[in-house]
Each structure stands twice: as structure tokens, then as C-alpha cells.
Amino acid sequence: MGLVSWPSDSELDRIKTMVAEMAGVSANVVKVVVSPYRICPLGAHIDHQGGIVSAMTINKGIILGFVPSPDSQVLLRSGQFSGEVRFRVDQIQLPDHNAKPNGKIQQNYPSDVMEECKWGSYAKGALYALQSGGHHLKQGITGFIYGTEGLDSSGLSSSAAVGIAYLLALESANGLSISPTQNIEYDRLIENEYLGLKNGILDQSAILLSRYRCLTCMDCKTKIHKLIHPPKFEMEKNAKFKFPYKILLAFSGLKQALTTNPGYNRRVTECREAAEILLKAAVKKAEPVLSNVEQEEFEAHKSKLEPHLAKRAEHYFSENTRVIKGLEAWACGNFEEFGMLISASGLSSIQNYECGCEPLIQLYEILLKAPGVYGARFSGAGFRGCCVAFVDSDYADEAASFVKNEYVKLQPELASHLNKDTSVVICDSGDCARVL
Ligand code: GLA
């Protein structure tokens, strides 16, 4: 893990000092959870249907400094949101209906205001998940949490990174040793049950399982994962060696959280409707998710689907195939092929899954024209946030300037809200979440 540049020693020292002051303890007893953001090059929107996905973390994300409290009290402050969150770990947590994503309760509020009031939900959700798993915690934490400075985290699954950070801190403070697989399930409980988002396990799997420069592959039906290493590049032995690709993130300026956008859950419901019709046609009894339908059954019965449902299923089956091809391309170090598959995945998200929005589609198209870009797509769900691209290392700076210049021409208003230094970010892959 030593090769990963984030977080720096000075960032770690800074957060330790802040928590030490909050808790009135010495900085050397402060622990830090590092919980990276994730990207998903291939396998978009198929995790909730039990599909196969690929993911990586990046060398940026959430840092949570903490010390166990003397009692059951949790006290949290945030670098991004104002106010303090206080609750006790011996209080039973129930799903947070006010933070639910169906939008009914929240509709009258701008999403940033809701997020501001609700930033403690993920910590309470982590407690809810641990309690659901039969853990009766005794020890609270005093902590300070923040995301990589200046970076807009939308589209990078900061929500799962935050949920996982709280899980790891509460577990550490209570002496619980929980496997990554179990924490994937606990974070799923935070998102699906506590917050009501019907998402799959892509984000949690990426954050808890990824390894530097590997592609993490998760079969969301069997929950079996593997790490795909890129080939050993001969030149890597040379000190001046530059790894052949960089990850480029291009931000749109759209920030609405998934939990306040009904579009995500609507698509999940459509996939299930398609699965239900296909299973009925194939005379099969199974949970209505598309992974329970064979590709041949889809081909044989797709005419029974309404056009929009046929498109959702088309996305599912074609995306699964792209993931499998992409894993092979990655293992061979064939970034051209890998990139082409990413761009095809992006197109299917636009045409079949119909989940993009204008600014993100424009960013996608700009990225495809940028110098050195192997491939690009929406990062995450596509309703907001950023696009991700893999780019030839030698062209990364040029590509970043090109994207900045072109996007501002098409979306001057949104671009004006972006931090000029971080509207396009060049980064590297990261490691899994961990406690330092
Ligand atoms: C969000 C969800 C994930 C996944 C992606 C799209 O990040 O949280 O579960 O569905 O969108 O691939």
C-alpha cells in the first residue's frame, strides 16, 4: 500500500491535531479511517440486478479522525458541513424516514440544505447497520470527517465512502473485527434500508476490496470477487517509468444527491419489471432481477417488453458482456480495447439506460474528442457529478485543458460554479478503506 500518495503525512497530522483538540487527548492516540472514492469503468447500473461489475478506488476520498469516547456518546464535526452531530450508540436506530430518497418529505428543500441538516445520517445509519447485525455497541467516538479539499465528490460515491468510514471507526472503537464482505453488507443496509436507495453493492465493494492498480471485479449475484492485476510492465523496474494511463475526472457542476433524485430508483424498478415479464415468458420462478434471466431467454422473449423496458434489459446484457471483455483487456494491458469498451458502456447508458443528463452527455462527448483519451463514461449513476476517462499518461495535462476549455463553452453557467483548479482532475488508482 506504500505506493499510494494519499493521504499525505501532513493531512494525517492535521486531522489528528483537530481531533486531539476536540477530545482533549494527545494526537498520537487519534486513529484515522481512510475511505477512498471509487470509479466504475465498466458495469454501470447492473449491480442492483446481480450483474458483474468492475471498479477501482482513486487516491482521493474521505478521512475520518477519531478516538473512542469515554462512554456511549458520539460527537462528530465535519470539514464540509456546519454544526455538530451528537447521538448515543446505545440508542436503537430505526430507518431514517426524513432522509428517504422518494423525495416526498424533502421536495420543498434544496438538496444542499437537506444534506447540510442530514450529514449525520450516515453515522446513525452505520450504527443502525451494526445493530441490525446483532452488535450492541458500548463505545461512542469523537471524530472529525472531511473529503479531499477542493474536490466536488459527486459521482464518486462519497456516500458509500462516508458510510464505510463510520462503520470502520465504530467497529475499531468497540474492538469488533469485521470482514470486508460483512462490511459490504452493512453498508448495503445503510443505503438500502436506512436511507432507502435501491442501489446495488458496487460502491461498497470497490471501496472495501480494491487494491492499488488492480481492477476489482465483483459478481453481484454470487458476491464472489477477484482482483485483476495489470501485466507487469517491464519498464516499471526503471525509476523514471511512467505508468501508461491516468484517470481523468471531469466535473459537470451538477450536485443533486442520488438519495434526493427519484430517477435512480425508477430505473431499478424498470429493470425489475423487465425481469418479471421475461421470467414469466420463460416459465421460471425466481426473484425478478435480470441476472435470473439467461441472455437466450431475453433474446427469445424481448418482443414481449415495452420499448423502454427492452432498452433497460439490453443495457444489462450488453454491459455484462462488456465487463467480461474488459477484464481480459485489463489483464493484457490493452488500454485501447479497455477504453473502447468504457465508451461503449457510456453510450449504452445514454441510449439504453437513458440515465444521463445534458451536461454529463456533453462532457462525455468532449472527453471522447480529447487527446490521448482511451475511453470515457459517466462516473456513477449519471444524473449529476462527473465523467471518468482513462487517458494516456503523456497526454493527461493536454486532455484536461481541452476538456476545461470545451465544457465552459457549452455550459458557462455550471462551469462558473466549479473550482477552476479542480474542475478536471488527473488522478491515480488507490487502495481499499482502512484504519491507520
Ligand atoms: C450509484 C449506485 C451504485 C451503482 C452506480 C451505477 O453509484 O450507488 O450501486 O448502481 O450508481 O453503476
CSV table of C-alpha atoms and ligand atoms in Angstrom, one decimal:
chain,number,residue,atom,x,y,z
A,1,MET,CA,0.0,0.0,0.0
A,2,GLY,CA,3.1,2.2,0.3
A,3,LEU,CA,2.8,3.5,-3.2
A,4,VAL,CA,-0.4,5.3,-2.8
A,5,SER,CA,0.2,9.1,-2.4
A,6,TRP,CA,-3.0,9.8,-0.4
A,7,PRO,CA,-3.4,10.9,2.3
A,8,SER,CA,-0.2,12.8,2.9
A,9,ASP,CA,1.6,12.8,6.2
A,10,SER,CA,0.6,16.5,6.7
A,11,GLU,CA,-3.1,15.7,6.1
A,12,LEU,CA,-2.9,13.0,8.7
A,13,ASP,CA,-1.1,15.2,11.2
A,14,ARG,CA,-3.7,18.0,10.6
A,15,ILE,CA,-6.7,15.8,11.3
A,16,LYS,CA,-5.1,14.1,14.3
A,17,THR,CA,-4.4,17.6,15.8
A,18,MET,CA,-8.0,18.6,15.2
A,19,VAL,CA,-9.5,15.5,16.9
A,20,ALA,CA,-7.0,15.7,19.7
A,21,GLU,CA,-8.3,19.3,20.4
A,22,MET,CA,-11.9,18.2,20.2
A,23,ALA,CA,-11.4,15.3,22.6
A,24,GLY,CA,-8.8,16.8,24.9
A,25,VAL,CA,-6.3,13.9,24.2
A,26,SER,CA,-2.9,13.6,22.8
A,27,ALA,CA,-2.6,13.5,18.9
A,28,ASN,CA,-0.8,10.2,19.0
A,29,VAL,CA,-3.9,8.3,20.2
A,30,VAL,CA,-6.0,9.5,17.4
A,31,LYS,CA,-6.8,6.9,14.7
A,32,VAL,CA,-7.7,7.8,11.1
A,33,VAL,CA,-10.0,6.0,8.7
A,34,VAL,CA,-9.0,6.5,5.1
A,35,SER,CA,-12.0,5.7,2.8
A,36,PRO,CA,-11.4,6.4,-0.9
A,37,TYR,CA,-13.8,7.4,-3.6
A,38,ARG,CA,-14.5,4.9,-6.3
A,39,ILE,CA,-14.8,4.8,-10.1
A,40,CYS,CA,-16.6,2.1,-12.1
A,41,PRO,CA,-15.1,1.9,-15.6
A,42,LEU,CA,-17.4,-0.9,-16.7
A,43,GLY,CA,-20.5,-2.4,-15.1
A,44,ALA,CA,-22.8,0.6,-14.8
A,45,HIS,CA,-26.3,0.1,-13.4
A,46,ILE,CA,-26.2,-3.6,-13.3
A,47,ASP,CA,-25.1,-4.2,-9.7
A,48,HIS,CA,-28.7,-3.9,-8.4
A,49,GLN,CA,-29.7,-6.6,-11.0
A,50,GLY,CA,-27.0,-9.0,-9.8
A,51,GLY,CA,-24.6,-8.3,-12.7
A,52,ILE,CA,-20.8,-8.4,-12.9
A,53,VAL,CA,-19.1,-5.1,-12.3
A,54,SER,CA,-15.6,-3.7,-12.4
A,55,ALA,CA,-14.4,-0.9,-10.1
A,56,MET,CA,-11.3,0.8,-8.7
A,57,THR,CA,-10.7,3.4,-6.0
A,58,ILE,CA,-8.8,6.6,-6.6
A,59,ASN,CA,-6.2,8.3,-4.5
A,60,LYS,CA,-8.7,10.8,-3.0
A,61,GLY,CA,-11.6,10.4,-0.7
A,62,ILE,CA,-12.8,10.7,2.9
A,63,ILE,CA,-10.7,10.9,6.0
A,64,LEU,CA,-12.2,10.4,9.5
A,65,GLY,CA,-10.0,11.1,12.5
A,66,PHE,CA,-11.5,9.6,15.7
A,67,VAL,CA,-10.9,8.5,19.3
A,68,PRO,CA,-13.2,6.2,21.3
A,69,SER,CA,-15.3,8.3,23.7
A,70,PRO,CA,-15.2,7.6,27.4
A,71,ASP,CA,-18.9,6.5,27.2
A,72,SER,CA,-21.5,5.8,24.5
A,73,GLN,CA,-21.6,9.3,23.2
A,74,VAL,CA,-20.9,10.1,19.5
A,75,LEU,CA,-19.7,13.6,18.7
A,76,LEU,CA,-18.9,14.5,15.1
A,77,ARG,CA,-17.8,17.6,13.2
A,78,SER,CA,-17.3,17.9,9.5
A,79,GLY,CA,-15.0,19.9,7.3
A,80,GLN,CA,-17.8,20.3,4.7
A,81,PHE,CA,-20.9,20.9,6.8
A,82,SER,CA,-21.6,23.1,9.7
A,83,GLY,CA,-22.9,22.1,13.2
A,84,GLU,CA,-22.2,19.1,15.3
A,85,VAL,CA,-23.8,15.6,15.3
A,86,ARG,CA,-24.5,14.0,18.7
A,87,PHE,CA,-26.1,10.7,19.5
A,88,ARG,CA,-25.5,7.7,21.7
A,89,VAL,CA,-24.6,4.3,20.4
A,90,ASP,CA,-26.9,2.6,23.0
A,91,GLN,CA,-29.9,4.3,21.4
A,92,ILE,CA,-31.7,2.0,19.0
A,93,GLN,CA,-31.6,3.4,15.4
A,94,LEU,CA,-34.6,3.0,13.0
A,95,PRO,CA,-34.6,3.8,9.3
A,96,ASP,CA,-34.4,7.5,8.8
A,97,HIS,CA,-37.6,8.3,7.1
A,98,ASN,CA,-36.9,12.0,6.9
A,99,ALA,CA,-33.8,11.3,4.9
A,100,LYS,CA,-35.5,9.0,2.4
A,101,PRO,CA,-35.0,9.3,-1.3
A,102,ASN,CA,-38.5,9.2,-2.5
A,103,GLY,CA,-38.3,12.9,-2.3
A,104,LYS,CA,-41.7,13.4,-0.6
A,105,ILE,CA,-40.5,14.9,2.6
A,106,GLN,CA,-37.6,16.7,1.1
A,107,GLN,CA,-39.2,18.1,-2.0
A,108,ASN,CA,-39.5,21.6,-0.6
A,109,TYR,CA,-35.9,21.9,0.3
A,110,PRO,CA,-32.9,22.5,-2.0
A,111,SER,CA,-30.8,19.3,-1.7
A,112,ASP,CA,-27.7,21.1,-0.3
A,113,VAL,CA,-29.8,22.4,2.6
A,114,MET,CA,-31.1,18.9,3.2
A,115,GLU,CA,-27.6,17.5,3.0
A,116,GLU,CA,-26.4,20.1,5.5
A,117,CYS,CA,-29.0,19.1,8.0
A,118,LYS,CA,-28.7,15.5,7.4
A,119,TRP,CA,-25.0,14.9,7.3
A,120,GLY,CA,-25.2,12.9,10.5
A,121,SER,CA,-27.5,10.3,8.8
A,122,TYR,CA,-24.6,8.2,7.6
A,123,ALA,CA,-23.2,7.8,11.1
A,124,LYS,CA,-26.6,6.9,12.5
A,125,GLY,CA,-27.0,4.6,9.5
A,126,ALA,CA,-23.8,2.8,10.4
A,127,LEU,CA,-25.0,2.3,13.9
A,128,TYR,CA,-28.3,1.0,12.5
A,129,ALA,CA,-26.5,-1.5,10.3
A,130,LEU,CA,-24.2,-2.7,13.2
A,131,GLN,CA,-27.3,-3.1,15.5
A,132,SER,CA,-29.1,-5.0,12.7
A,133,GLY,CA,-26.1,-7.3,12.6
A,134,GLY,CA,-26.6,-8.0,16.3
A,135,HIS,CA,-23.8,-5.8,17.7
A,136,HIS,CA,-24.7,-3.8,20.8
A,137,LEU,CA,-22.1,-1.1,20.9
A,138,LYS,CA,-20.9,0.5,24.1
A,139,GLN,CA,-18.3,2.9,23.0
A,140,GLY,CA,-19.0,6.1,21.0
A,141,ILE,CA,-16.5,8.1,19.1
A,142,THR,CA,-15.4,11.7,18.9
A,143,GLY,CA,-14.5,12.4,15.3
A,144,PHE,CA,-13.8,14.9,12.5
A,145,ILE,CA,-14.6,14.0,8.9
A,146,TYR,CA,-13.8,15.6,5.7
A,147,GLY,CA,-13.4,14.9,2.0
A,148,THR,CA,-10.4,15.7,-0.2
A,149,GLU,CA,-10.2,19.5,-0.3
A,150,GLY,CA,-11.5,21.4,-3.3
A,151,LEU,CA,-12.8,18.3,-4.9
A,152,ASP,CA,-16.5,18.0,-5.7
A,153,SER,CA,-17.2,14.4,-4.8
A,154,SER,CA,-20.5,13.9,-6.6
A,155,GLY,CA,-20.4,10.9,-8.9
A,156,LEU,CA,-17.5,9.3,-6.9
A,157,SER,CA,-19.7,7.6,-4.3
A,158,SER,CA,-18.7,9.8,-1.4
A,159,SER,CA,-21.8,8.5,0.3
A,160,ALA,CA,-20.6,4.9,0.5
A,161,ALA,CA,-17.1,6.2,1.4
A,162,VAL,CA,-18.6,8.1,4.4
A,163,GLY,CA,-20.8,5.2,5.5
A,164,ILE,CA,-17.8,2.9,5.4
A,165,ALA,CA,-15.7,5.4,7.3
A,166,TYR,CA,-18.2,5.4,10.2
A,167,LEU,CA,-18.6,1.6,10.2
A,168,LEU,CA,-14.8,1.2,10.4
A,169,ALA,CA,-14.5,3.8,13.2
A,170,LEU,CA,-17.3,2.4,15.3
A,171,GLU,CA,-16.0,-1.1,14.8
A,172,SER,CA,-12.5,-0.1,15.8
A,173,ALA,CA,-13.7,1.8,18.9
A,174,ASN,CA,-15.7,-1.3,20.0
A,175,GLY,CA,-13.0,-3.9,19.3
A,176,LEU,CA,-15.0,-5.6,16.6
A,177,SER,CA,-13.2,-7.4,13.8
A,178,ILE,CA,-15.5,-7.5,10.8
A,179,SER,CA,-14.5,-8.8,7.4
A,180,PRO,CA,-14.8,-6.6,4.2
A,181,THR,CA,-17.5,-8.9,2.9
A,182,GLN,CA,-19.6,-8.3,6.1
A,183,ASN,CA,-18.9,-4.6,5.9
A,184,ILE,CA,-20.2,-4.6,2.3
A,185,GLU,CA,-23.4,-6.0,3.6
A,186,TYR,CA,-23.5,-3.4,6.5
A,187,ASP,CA,-23.0,-0.6,4.1
A,188,ARG,CA,-25.8,-2.0,1.9
A,189,LEU,CA,-28.0,-1.8,4.9
A,190,ILE,CA,-27.2,1.8,5.4
A,191,GLU,CA,-28.0,2.7,1.8
A,192,ASN,CA,-30.9,0.3,1.1
A,193,GLU,CA,-32.7,0.1,4.4
A,194,TYR,CA,-31.7,3.2,6.4
A,195,LEU,CA,-31.7,5.7,3.5
A,196,GLY,CA,-34.0,3.8,1.1
A,197,LEU,CA,-31.8,4.0,-2.0
A,198,LYS,CA,-32.3,0.8,-4.1
A,199,ASN,CA,-28.8,0.6,-5.2
A,200,GLY,CA,-26.5,-2.4,-5.5
A,201,ILE,CA,-23.2,-3.3,-3.9
A,202,LEU,CA,-20.8,-1.8,-6.5
A,203,ASP,CA,-19.7,1.2,-4.4
A,204,GLN,CA,-19.1,-0.6,-1.1
A,205,SER,CA,-17.3,-3.5,-2.9
A,206,ALA,CA,-15.0,-1.1,-4.7
A,207,ILE,CA,-14.1,0.8,-1.5
A,208,LEU,CA,-13.6,-2.2,0.7
A,209,LEU,CA,-11.8,-4.6,-1.7
A,210,SER,CA,-9.8,-2.5,-4.2
A,211,ARG,CA,-6.0,-2.7,-4.4
A,212,TYR,CA,-3.6,-0.2,-6.0
A,213,ARG,CA,-3.7,-0.5,-9.8
A,214,CYS,CA,-5.9,-3.6,-9.8
A,215,LEU,CA,-9.3,-3.8,-11.3
A,216,THR,CA,-11.8,-5.2,-8.8
A,217,CYS,CA,-14.4,-7.5,-10.3
A,218,MET,CA,-17.5,-8.3,-8.3
A,219,ASP,CA,-20.2,-10.7,-9.2
A,220,CYS,CA,-23.1,-9.0,-7.5
A,221,LYS,CA,-25.2,-12.2,-7.6
A,222,THR,CA,-22.8,-14.7,-6.1
A,223,LYS,CA,-20.9,-12.0,-4.2
A,224,ILE,CA,-17.6,-13.5,-5.3
A,225,HIS,CA,-14.9,-11.1,-6.2
A,226,LYS,CA,-11.5,-11.1,-7.8
A,227,LEU,CA,-8.7,-8.6,-8.4
A,228,ILE,CA,-7.4,-8.4,-11.9
A,229,HIS,CA,-3.7,-7.2,-12.0
A,230,PRO,CA,-2.4,-5.4,-15.0
A,231,PRO,CA,0.6,-7.1,-16.6
A,232,LYS,CA,4.0,-6.3,-15.1
A,233,PHE,CA,5.3,-3.7,-17.3
A,234,GLU,CA,9.0,-4.3,-18.0
A,235,MET,CA,9.8,-0.7,-17.7
A,236,GLU,CA,8.4,-0.5,-14.2
A,237,LYS,CA,11.8,-1.5,-12.9
A,238,ASN,CA,13.1,1.7,-14.3
A,239,ALA,CA,12.8,4.6,-11.8
A,240,LYS,CA,11.7,7.1,-14.5
A,241,PHE,CA,8.9,4.8,-15.6
A,242,LYS,CA,5.5,6.4,-16.0
A,243,PHE,CA,2.5,4.1,-15.7
A,244,PRO,CA,0.8,4.1,-19.1
A,245,TYR,CA,-2.5,5.6,-18.0
A,246,LYS,CA,-4.0,8.2,-15.7
A,247,ILE,CA,-7.6,8.6,-14.5
A,248,LEU,CA,-9.3,11.8,-15.5
A,249,LEU,CA,-12.3,13.2,-13.7
A,250,ALA,CA,-14.3,15.9,-15.4
A,251,PHE,CA,-16.9,17.6,-13.3
A,252,SER,CA,-20.2,19.0,-14.5
A,253,GLY,CA,-21.2,21.2,-11.6
A,254,LEU,CA,-24.5,19.3,-11.1
A,255,LYS,CA,-24.6,18.1,-7.5
A,256,GLN,CA,-28.0,16.8,-6.5
A,257,ALA,CA,-27.6,13.7,-4.3
A,258,LEU,CA,-28.9,10.3,-5.6
A,259,THR,CA,-31.0,10.0,-2.4
A,260,THR,CA,-32.9,13.1,-3.4
A,261,ASN,CA,-33.3,12.2,-7.1
A,262,PRO,CA,-36.1,9.8,-7.9
A,263,GLY,CA,-34.5,8.8,-11.3
A,264,TYR,CA,-32.2,6.2,-9.9
A,265,ASN,CA,-34.9,4.1,-8.1
A,266,ARG,CA,-37.2,4.5,-11.1
A,267,ARG,CA,-34.7,2.7,-13.4
A,268,VAL,CA,-34.2,0.0,-10.8
A,269,THR,CA,-38.0,-0.6,-10.8
A,270,GLU,CA,-38.0,-0.7,-14.6
A,271,CYS,CA,-35.2,-3.4,-14.7
A,272,ARG,CA,-37.3,-5.5,-12.2
A,273,GLU,CA,-40.4,-5.1,-14.4
A,274,ALA,CA,-38.5,-6.3,-17.4
A,275,ALA,CA,-37.1,-9.2,-15.5
A,276,GLU,CA,-40.6,-10.2,-14.2
A,277,ILE,CA,-42.0,-10.3,-17.8
A,278,LEU,CA,-39.0,-12.2,-19.1
A,279,LEU,CA,-39.1,-14.8,-16.3
A,280,LYS,CA,-42.9,-15.3,-16.8
A,281,ALA,CA,-42.4,-15.8,-20.5
A,282,ALA,CA,-39.6,-18.3,-19.8
A,283,VAL,CA,-41.8,-20.0,-17.3
A,284,LYS,CA,-39.3,-19.6,-14.5
A,285,LYS,CA,-39.9,-18.7,-10.8
A,286,ALA,CA,-37.2,-16.5,-9.4
A,287,GLU,CA,-36.6,-13.1,-7.9
A,288,PRO,CA,-37.3,-10.6,-10.6
A,289,VAL,CA,-33.8,-9.3,-11.3
A,290,LEU,CA,-32.2,-9.5,-14.7
A,291,SER,CA,-29.4,-11.8,-13.5
A,292,ASN,CA,-32.0,-14.5,-13.2
A,293,VAL,CA,-32.8,-14.3,-16.9
A,294,GLU,CA,-30.5,-16.0,-19.4
A,295,GLN,CA,-29.3,-14.0,-22.3
A,296,GLU,CA,-31.1,-16.5,-24.7
A,297,GLU,CA,-34.3,-16.1,-22.8
A,298,PHE,CA,-34.0,-12.3,-23.2
A,299,GLU,CA,-33.4,-12.8,-27.0
A,300,ALA,CA,-36.3,-15.2,-27.3
A,301,HIS,CA,-38.8,-13.0,-25.4
A,302,LYS,CA,-37.7,-9.4,-25.7
A,303,SER,CA,-40.6,-8.7,-28.1
A,304,LYS,CA,-42.9,-9.0,-25.1
A,305,LEU,CA,-41.3,-6.0,-23.4
A,306,GLU,CA,-42.4,-2.4,-23.8
A,307,PRO,CA,-39.7,-0.5,-25.8
A,308,HIS,CA,-38.3,1.3,-22.7
A,309,LEU,CA,-38.1,-1.9,-20.7
A,310,ALA,CA,-36.4,-3.7,-23.7
A,311,LYS,CA,-33.8,-0.9,-23.6
A,312,ARG,CA,-33.1,-1.4,-19.9
A,313,ALA,CA,-32.6,-5.1,-20.4
A,314,GLU,CA,-30.5,-4.5,-23.5
A,315,HIS,CA,-28.2,-2.3,-21.4
A,316,TYR,CA,-28.0,-5.1,-18.7
A,317,PHE,CA,-27.0,-7.9,-21.1
A,318,SER,CA,-24.6,-5.8,-23.2
A,319,GLU,CA,-23.0,-4.3,-20.2
A,320,ASN,CA,-22.3,-7.7,-18.6
A,321,THR,CA,-20.6,-8.8,-21.9
A,322,ARG,CA,-18.5,-5.6,-21.9
A,323,VAL,CA,-17.4,-6.2,-18.3
A,324,ILE,CA,-16.2,-9.7,-19.2
A,325,LYS,CA,-14.3,-8.4,-22.2
A,326,GLY,CA,-12.9,-5.5,-20.2
A,327,LEU,CA,-11.4,-7.8,-17.6
A,328,GLU,CA,-9.5,-9.6,-20.3
A,329,ALA,CA,-8.3,-6.4,-21.9
A,330,TRP,CA,-7.1,-5.1,-18.5
A,331,ALA,CA,-5.3,-8.3,-17.7
A,332,CYS,CA,-3.4,-8.0,-21.0
A,333,GLY,CA,-2.7,-4.3,-20.5
A,334,ASN,CA,-4.7,-3.5,-23.6
A,335,PHE,CA,-5.9,0.0,-22.6
A,336,GLU,CA,-7.1,0.8,-26.2
A,337,GLU,CA,-9.6,-2.1,-26.1
A,338,PHE,CA,-10.5,-1.3,-22.4
A,339,GLY,CA,-11.1,2.3,-23.3
A,340,MET,CA,-13.3,1.4,-26.3
A,341,LEU,CA,-15.4,-0.8,-24.0
A,342,ILE,CA,-15.8,2.1,-21.5
A,343,SER,CA,-17.0,4.5,-24.2
A,344,ALA,CA,-19.5,1.8,-25.5
A,345,SER,CA,-20.7,1.4,-21.9
A,346,GLY,CA,-21.2,5.2,-21.8
A,347,LEU,CA,-23.2,5.1,-25.0
A,348,SER,CA,-25.4,2.3,-23.7
A,349,SER,CA,-26.0,4.3,-20.5
A,350,ILE,CA,-27.2,7.2,-22.7
A,351,GLN,CA,-29.2,5.3,-25.3
A,352,ASN,CA,-30.5,2.2,-23.5
A,353,TYR,CA,-30.5,3.0,-19.8
A,354,GLU,CA,-31.4,6.7,-20.6
A,355,CYS,CA,-29.8,7.9,-17.3
A,356,GLY,CA,-27.7,10.8,-18.4
A,357,CYS,CA,-28.4,14.5,-18.3
A,358,GLU,CA,-27.4,17.1,-20.8
A,359,PRO,CA,-24.2,18.5,-19.1
A,360,LEU,CA,-22.9,15.0,-18.5
A,361,ILE,CA,-23.6,13.8,-22.0
A,362,GLN,CA,-21.8,16.9,-23.3
A,363,LEU,CA,-18.8,16.1,-21.0
A,364,TYR,CA,-18.8,12.5,-22.3
A,365,GLU,CA,-18.7,13.7,-25.9
A,366,ILE,CA,-15.9,16.3,-25.2
A,367,LEU,CA,-13.8,13.6,-23.4
A,368,LEU,CA,-14.1,11.3,-26.4
A,369,LYS,CA,-12.5,14.0,-28.6
A,370,ALA,CA,-9.8,14.9,-26.0
A,371,PRO,CA,-6.2,14.0,-26.9
A,372,GLY,CA,-4.9,10.7,-25.5
A,373,VAL,CA,-8.3,9.6,-24.1
A,374,TYR,CA,-8.7,5.8,-24.3
A,375,GLY,CA,-12.4,5.9,-23.3
A,376,ALA,CA,-14.9,7.7,-21.1
A,377,ARG,CA,-18.3,7.4,-19.5
A,378,PHE,CA,-20.4,8.9,-16.7
A,379,SER,CA,-18.8,8.1,-13.3
A,380,GLY,CA,-21.6,6.7,-11.2
A,381,ALA,CA,-25.2,6.9,-11.9
A,382,GLY,CA,-25.0,9.8,-14.5
A,383,PHE,CA,-27.7,12.0,-13.0
A,384,ARG,CA,-25.1,14.5,-11.8
A,385,GLY,CA,-21.5,14.7,-10.8
A,386,CYS,CA,-18.7,13.8,-13.2
A,387,CYS,CA,-17.4,11.7,-16.1
A,388,VAL,CA,-14.4,9.5,-15.8
A,389,ALA,CA,-11.9,8.8,-18.5
A,390,PHE,CA,-8.8,6.7,-18.9
A,391,VAL,CA,-6.1,8.7,-20.7
A,392,ASP,CA,-2.6,8.1,-21.9
A,393,SER,CA,-0.3,9.5,-19.2
A,394,ASP,CA,1.7,11.5,-21.7
A,395,TYR,CA,-1.4,13.4,-22.8
A,396,ALA,CA,-3.2,13.8,-19.4
A,397,ASP,CA,-2.5,17.5,-19.0
A,398,GLU,CA,-3.4,18.3,-22.6
A,399,ALA,CA,-6.6,16.4,-22.3
A,400,ALA,CA,-7.5,18.1,-19.1
A,401,SER,CA,-7.1,21.6,-20.6
A,402,PHE,CA,-9.0,20.6,-23.7
A,403,VAL,CA,-12.0,19.4,-21.6
A,404,LYS,CA,-12.0,22.5,-19.4
A,405,ASN,CA,-12.0,24.9,-22.4
A,406,GLU,CA,-14.7,23.0,-24.3
A,407,TYR,CA,-17.0,22.5,-21.4
A,408,VAL,CA,-17.1,26.1,-20.4
A,409,LYS,CA,-18.2,27.0,-24.0
A,410,LEU,CA,-21.2,24.7,-23.7
A,411,GLN,CA,-22.1,25.2,-20.0
A,412,PRO,CA,-20.8,28.6,-18.9
A,413,GLU,CA,-23.2,28.8,-16.0
A,414,LEU,CA,-22.5,25.4,-14.5
A,415,ALA,CA,-18.8,25.8,-15.2
A,416,SER,CA,-18.7,29.1,-13.4
A,417,HIS,CA,-19.6,27.3,-10.2
A,418,LEU,CA,-16.7,24.9,-10.5
A,419,ASN,CA,-13.4,25.4,-8.8
A,420,LYS,CA,-11.1,26.3,-11.7
A,421,ASP,CA,-8.2,24.2,-10.3
A,422,THR,CA,-10.3,21.1,-9.7
A,423,SER,CA,-13.0,21.1,-12.5
A,424,VAL,CA,-10.9,18.5,-14.2
A,425,VAL,CA,-8.7,16.3,-12.0
A,426,ILE,CA,-5.9,13.9,-13.0
A,427,CYS,CA,-5.6,11.1,-10.5
A,428,ASP,CA,-4.2,7.6,-9.9
A,429,SER,CA,-5.8,4.5,-8.6
A,430,GLY,CA,-6.0,3.9,-4.8
A,431,ASP,CA,-6.2,1.2,-2.2
A,432,CYS,CA,-9.1,-0.1,-0.1
A,433,ALA,CA,-10.6,1.7,3.0
A,434,ARG,CA,-8.5,1.1,6.2
A,435,VAL,CA,-7.9,2.3,9.7
A,436,LEU,CA,-4.4,3.9,10.3
B,1,GLA,C1,-24.5,4.5,-8.0
B,1,GLA,C2,-25.1,3.4,-7.1
B,1,GLA,C3,-24.4,2.1,-7.5
B,1,GLA,C4,-24.4,1.8,-9.0
B,1,GLA,C5,-24.0,3.0,-9.8
B,1,GLA,C6,-24.2,2.9,-11.2
B,1,GLA,O1,-23.2,4.8,-7.7
B,1,GLA,O2,-24.9,3.7,-5.8
B,1,GLA,O3,-25.0,1.0,-6.8
B,1,GLA,O4,-25.7,1.3,-9.4
B,1,GLA,O5,-24.7,4.2,-9.3
B,1,GLA,O6,-23.4,1.9,-11.8
